[in-house]
XYZ file of C-alpha atoms in Angstrom:
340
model
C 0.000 0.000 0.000
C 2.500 2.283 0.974
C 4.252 1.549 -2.240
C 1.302 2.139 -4.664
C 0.975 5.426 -2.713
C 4.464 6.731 -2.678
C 4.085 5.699 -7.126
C 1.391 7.849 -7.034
C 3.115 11.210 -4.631
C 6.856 11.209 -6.483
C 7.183 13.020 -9.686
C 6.978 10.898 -12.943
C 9.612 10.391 -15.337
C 6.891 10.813 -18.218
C 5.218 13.957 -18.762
C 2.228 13.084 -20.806
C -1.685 12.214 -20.546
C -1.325 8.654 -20.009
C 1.221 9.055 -16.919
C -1.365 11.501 -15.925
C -4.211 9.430 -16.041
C -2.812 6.351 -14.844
C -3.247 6.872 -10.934
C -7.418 7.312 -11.826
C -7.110 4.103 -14.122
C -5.667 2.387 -11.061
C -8.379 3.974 -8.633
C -11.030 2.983 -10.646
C -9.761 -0.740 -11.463
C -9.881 -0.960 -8.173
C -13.511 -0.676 -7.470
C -13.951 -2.711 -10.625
C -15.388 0.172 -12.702
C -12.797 -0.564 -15.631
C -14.219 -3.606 -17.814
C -11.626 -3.396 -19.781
C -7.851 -3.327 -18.685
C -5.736 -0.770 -20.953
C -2.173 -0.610 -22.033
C -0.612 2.613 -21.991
C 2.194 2.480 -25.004
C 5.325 4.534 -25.276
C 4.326 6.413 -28.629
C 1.100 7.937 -27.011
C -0.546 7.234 -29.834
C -3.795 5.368 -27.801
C -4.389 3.159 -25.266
C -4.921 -0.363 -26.419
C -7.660 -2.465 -24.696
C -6.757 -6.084 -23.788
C -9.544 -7.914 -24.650
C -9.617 -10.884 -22.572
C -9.599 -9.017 -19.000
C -13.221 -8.229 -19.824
C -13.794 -11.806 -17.836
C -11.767 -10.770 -15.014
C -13.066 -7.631 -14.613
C -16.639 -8.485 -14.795
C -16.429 -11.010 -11.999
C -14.844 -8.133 -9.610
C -17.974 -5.797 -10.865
C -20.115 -8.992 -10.064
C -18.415 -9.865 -7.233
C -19.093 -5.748 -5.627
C -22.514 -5.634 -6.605
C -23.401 -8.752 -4.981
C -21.480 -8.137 -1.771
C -23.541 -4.572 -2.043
C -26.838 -5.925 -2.555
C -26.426 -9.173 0.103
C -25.180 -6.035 3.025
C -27.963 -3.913 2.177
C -30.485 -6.733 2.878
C -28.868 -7.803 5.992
C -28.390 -3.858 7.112
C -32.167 -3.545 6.355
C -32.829 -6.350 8.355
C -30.598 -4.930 11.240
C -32.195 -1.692 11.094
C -36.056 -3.032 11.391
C -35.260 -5.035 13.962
C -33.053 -2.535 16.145
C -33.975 -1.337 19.562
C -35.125 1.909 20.700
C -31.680 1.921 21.885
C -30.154 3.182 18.466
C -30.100 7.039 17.921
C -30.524 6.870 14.310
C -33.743 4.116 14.023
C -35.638 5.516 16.501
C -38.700 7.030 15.192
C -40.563 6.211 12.433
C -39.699 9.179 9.984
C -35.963 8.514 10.884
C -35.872 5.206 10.282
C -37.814 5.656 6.954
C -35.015 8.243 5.882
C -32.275 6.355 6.829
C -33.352 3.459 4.353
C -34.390 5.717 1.903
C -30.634 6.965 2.129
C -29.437 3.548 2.105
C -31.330 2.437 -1.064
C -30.239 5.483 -3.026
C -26.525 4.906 -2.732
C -27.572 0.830 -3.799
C -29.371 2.677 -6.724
C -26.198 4.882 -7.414
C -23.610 1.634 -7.196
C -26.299 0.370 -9.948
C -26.889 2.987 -12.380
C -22.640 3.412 -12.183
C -21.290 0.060 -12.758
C -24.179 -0.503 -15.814
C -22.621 2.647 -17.323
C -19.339 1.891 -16.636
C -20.061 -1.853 -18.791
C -22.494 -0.153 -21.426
C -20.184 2.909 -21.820
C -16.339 0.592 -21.889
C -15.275 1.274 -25.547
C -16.663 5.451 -25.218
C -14.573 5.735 -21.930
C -11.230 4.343 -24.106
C -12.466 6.311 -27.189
C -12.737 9.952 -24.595
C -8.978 9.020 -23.141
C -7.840 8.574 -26.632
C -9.513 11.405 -28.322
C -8.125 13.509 -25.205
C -4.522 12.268 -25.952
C -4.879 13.080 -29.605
C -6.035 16.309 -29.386
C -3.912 16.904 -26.666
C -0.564 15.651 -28.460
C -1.012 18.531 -31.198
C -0.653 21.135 -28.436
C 1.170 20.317 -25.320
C 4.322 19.770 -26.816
C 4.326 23.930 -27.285
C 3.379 24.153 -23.470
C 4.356 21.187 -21.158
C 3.885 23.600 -18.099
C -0.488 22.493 -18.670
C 0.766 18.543 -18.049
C 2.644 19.407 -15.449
C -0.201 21.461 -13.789
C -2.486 18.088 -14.622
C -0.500 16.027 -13.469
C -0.397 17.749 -9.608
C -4.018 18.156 -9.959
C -4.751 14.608 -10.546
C -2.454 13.466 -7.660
C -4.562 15.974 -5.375
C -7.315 14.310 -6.260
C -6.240 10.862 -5.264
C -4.804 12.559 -2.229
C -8.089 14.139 -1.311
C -10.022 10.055 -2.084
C -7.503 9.046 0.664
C -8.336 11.516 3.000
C -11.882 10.944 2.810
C -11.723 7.255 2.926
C -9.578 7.828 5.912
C -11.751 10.062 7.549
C -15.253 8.474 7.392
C -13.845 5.174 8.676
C -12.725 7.192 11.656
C -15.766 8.671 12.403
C -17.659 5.002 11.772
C -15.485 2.991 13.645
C -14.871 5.520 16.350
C -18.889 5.035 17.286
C -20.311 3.631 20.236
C -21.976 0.463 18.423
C -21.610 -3.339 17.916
C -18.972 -4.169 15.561
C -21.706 -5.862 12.825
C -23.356 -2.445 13.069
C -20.272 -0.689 12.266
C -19.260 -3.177 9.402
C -22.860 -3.190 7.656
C -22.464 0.929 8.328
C -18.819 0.225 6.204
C -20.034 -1.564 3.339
C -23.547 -0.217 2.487
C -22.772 3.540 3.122
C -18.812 4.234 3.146
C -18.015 2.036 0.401
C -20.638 3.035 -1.979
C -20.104 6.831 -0.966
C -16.055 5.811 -1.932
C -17.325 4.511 -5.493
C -19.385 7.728 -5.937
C -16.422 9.799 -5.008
C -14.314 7.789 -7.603
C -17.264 7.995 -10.025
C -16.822 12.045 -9.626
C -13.652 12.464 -9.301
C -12.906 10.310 -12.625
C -15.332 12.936 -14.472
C -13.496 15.780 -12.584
C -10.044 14.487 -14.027
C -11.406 14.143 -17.748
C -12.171 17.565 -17.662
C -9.784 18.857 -16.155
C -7.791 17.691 -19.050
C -10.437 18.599 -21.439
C -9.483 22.329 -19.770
C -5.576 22.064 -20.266
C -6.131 21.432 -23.748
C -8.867 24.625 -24.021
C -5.696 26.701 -21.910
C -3.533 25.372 -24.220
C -5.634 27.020 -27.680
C -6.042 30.029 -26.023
C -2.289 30.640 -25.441
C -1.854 29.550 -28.983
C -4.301 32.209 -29.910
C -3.108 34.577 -27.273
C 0.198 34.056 -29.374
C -1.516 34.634 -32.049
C -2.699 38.251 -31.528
C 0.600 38.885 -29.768
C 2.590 38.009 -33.204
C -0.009 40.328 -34.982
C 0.504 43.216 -33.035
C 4.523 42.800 -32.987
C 4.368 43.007 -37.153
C 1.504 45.879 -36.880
C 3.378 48.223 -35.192
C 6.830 47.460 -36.462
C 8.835 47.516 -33.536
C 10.827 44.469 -34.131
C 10.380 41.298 -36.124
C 10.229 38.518 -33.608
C 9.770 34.451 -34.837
C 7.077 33.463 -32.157
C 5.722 29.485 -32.562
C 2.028 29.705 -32.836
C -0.309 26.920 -34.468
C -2.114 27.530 -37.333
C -5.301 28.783 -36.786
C -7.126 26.020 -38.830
C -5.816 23.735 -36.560
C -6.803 25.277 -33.470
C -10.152 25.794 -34.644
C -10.170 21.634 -35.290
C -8.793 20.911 -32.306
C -11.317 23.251 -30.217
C -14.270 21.556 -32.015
C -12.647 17.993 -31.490
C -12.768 19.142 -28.104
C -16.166 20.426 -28.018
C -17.167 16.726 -29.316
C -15.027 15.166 -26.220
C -17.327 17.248 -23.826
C -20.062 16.312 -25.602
C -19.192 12.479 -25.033
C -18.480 13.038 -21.601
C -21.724 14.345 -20.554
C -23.678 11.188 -22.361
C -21.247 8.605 -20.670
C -21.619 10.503 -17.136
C -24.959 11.806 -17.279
C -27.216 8.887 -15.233
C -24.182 8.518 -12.701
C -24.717 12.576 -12.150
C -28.262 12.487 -11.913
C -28.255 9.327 -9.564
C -25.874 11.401 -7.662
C -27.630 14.889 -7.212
C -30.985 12.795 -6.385
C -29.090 10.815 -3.384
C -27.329 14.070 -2.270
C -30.059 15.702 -2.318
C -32.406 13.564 0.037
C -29.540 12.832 1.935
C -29.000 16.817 2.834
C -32.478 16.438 4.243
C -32.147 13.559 5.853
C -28.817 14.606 7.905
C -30.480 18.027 8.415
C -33.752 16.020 10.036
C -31.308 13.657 12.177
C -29.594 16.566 13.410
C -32.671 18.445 14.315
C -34.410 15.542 16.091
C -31.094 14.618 18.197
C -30.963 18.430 19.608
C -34.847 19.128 20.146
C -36.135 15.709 20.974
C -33.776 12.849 21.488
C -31.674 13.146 24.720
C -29.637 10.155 23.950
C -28.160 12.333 20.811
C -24.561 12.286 21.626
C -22.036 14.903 20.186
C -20.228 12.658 18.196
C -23.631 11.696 16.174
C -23.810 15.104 15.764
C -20.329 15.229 13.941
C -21.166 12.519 12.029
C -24.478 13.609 10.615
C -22.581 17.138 10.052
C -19.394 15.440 8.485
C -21.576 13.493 5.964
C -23.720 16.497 4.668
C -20.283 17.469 4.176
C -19.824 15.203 1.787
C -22.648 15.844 0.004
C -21.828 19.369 -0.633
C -18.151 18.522 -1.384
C -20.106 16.142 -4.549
C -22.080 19.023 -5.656
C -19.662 21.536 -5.622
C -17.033 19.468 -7.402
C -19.744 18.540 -10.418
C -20.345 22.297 -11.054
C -16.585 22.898 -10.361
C -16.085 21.682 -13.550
C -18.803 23.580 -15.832
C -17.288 26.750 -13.869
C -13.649 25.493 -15.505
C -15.357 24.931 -18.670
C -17.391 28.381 -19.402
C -14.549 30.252 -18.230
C -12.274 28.862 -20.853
C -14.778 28.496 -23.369
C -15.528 32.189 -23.036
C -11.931 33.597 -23.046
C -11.893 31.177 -26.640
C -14.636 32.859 -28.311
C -12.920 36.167 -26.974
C -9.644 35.538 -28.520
C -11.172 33.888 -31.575
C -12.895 36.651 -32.376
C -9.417 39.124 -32.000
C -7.778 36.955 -34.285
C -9.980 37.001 -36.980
């Protein structure tokens, strides 16, 4: 473990999109959410799928969604037939939005790995769409990969943290140790594969943003080289693109996004429906502990507080990235328009 971690911390030999990607690949093998197993090769020209790990794969999907489905049931079964003992099961309304929280993360795990299966080849087709468009630029600016490649490993830093932290809040709670497992593997885990799940479409477009950086510095360039030969100062040899490219690239781009948002788009709406009902849910929990329930200790309280947490830290990560996205789509158009 410590290994695989200190891979992903030191600096990489390789500067390029596959190096770059590599520590999500792993993080999302890892949860089984990669049917396909890919082999990164030295010319960059595209990852190549191996075929026969489909088989492999598949029965670690399997293998998740069954251990998912057979905890739910049994966590269900813990939950109806709890005491009055138990903060969280204690009224009816609680209890009702606790398994309504429960089955929306089981809905989540679903809707994600059939998207992951139904949408293999259009995952490998984004990465390698990403790393062509990608090769035509950042060889004028490597300072984007660079910038990628710290921002991915943040990422993985900040999956870490949070598994980190939520199993020290959950095991850190005054319960029986079945209680604390079933709370492990029908809420933490699937909450780990969402985070995954987002952070997986966070790194796609944050590389689908270095590219868009790197077209408007080539048409920043651009306008610069103009107005050096328009006033006459002094003739300076600047390396700019041509336009036509850029203008193929950006709509090669533009067709990337569009993929993205199709392969993506059930996982995101599974996730802003589970968020959303469990904002109101924590909220409730946290409300009935302080007014009504006496035995509401301050560490529930943390808990309930930490997870809607969480749930913010989802939503504000999925608009993140349309923030990214407008802001360099806009300064595009902007430049676009100065050129011609």
């Amino acid at each position: 473990m410590y290994s695989y971690l200190k891979t992903l911390i030191s600096p990489s030999d390789e500067l390029n999109v596959f190096s770059a990607f590599k520590p999500m690949y792993i993080t999302r093998s890892v949860f089984g959410l990669m049917p396909y197993s890919l082999k990164f090769p030295k010319s960059q020209e595209g990852a190549i799928i191996i075929h026969k790990s489909i088989y492999f794969n598949s029965l670690c999907s399997v293998s998740i969604i069954l251990l998912l489905y057979s905890c739910c049931f049994l966590h269900v079964q813990h939950v109806i037939t709890a005491t009055e003992t138990n903060t969280f099961t204690e009224v009816l309304m609680t209890k009702a939005n606790y398994l309504i929280e429960l089955f929306g993360f089981l809905v989540f795990s679903t809707v994600t790995y059939f998207c992951a299966f139904k949408n293999r080849f259009t995952n490998v087709k984004i990465l390698n769409a990403i790393v062509s468009s990608s090769n035509k630029l950042f060889y004028h600016n490597q300072d984007s990969l660079r910038e990628i490649h710290v921002q991915v490993k943040i990422v993985i830093g900040c999956l870490c943290l949070l598994l980190m932290a939520q199993l020290t809040v959950n095991f850190t709670r005054h319960e029986t140790m079945w209680s604390i497992t079933l709370v492990t593997l029908t809420f933490i885990l699937p909450q780990m594969i969402q985070f995954a799940t987002i952070s997986f479409f966070y790194v796609l477009i944050l590389m689908v943003v270095g590219i868009l950086k790197n077209i408007n510095g080539q048409l920043i360039n651009i306008v610069k080289t103009r107005k050096i030969y328009v006033s006459r100062v002094k003739k300076v040899e600047i390396k700019t693109v041509d336009f036509r490219l850029i203008e193929t690239v950006f709509d090669k781009v533009l067709e990337i996004k569009r993929e993205i948002n199709k392969a993506f788009q059930a996982s995101i709406l599974a996730t802003a429906i589970q968020c959303f009902h469990s904002l109101i849910s924590e909220t409730y929990i946290i409300y009935h502990g302080v007014s009504i329930d006496s035995s509401f200790t301050v560490h529930d309280f943390f808990n309930c507080f930490t997870w809607i947490g969480y749930q913010l830290l989802k939503i504000y990560t999925i608009s993140r990235t349309g923030i990214l996205l407008k802001a360099q789509v806009n300064i595009h158009f902007h430049e676009s328009t100065v050129v011609r």
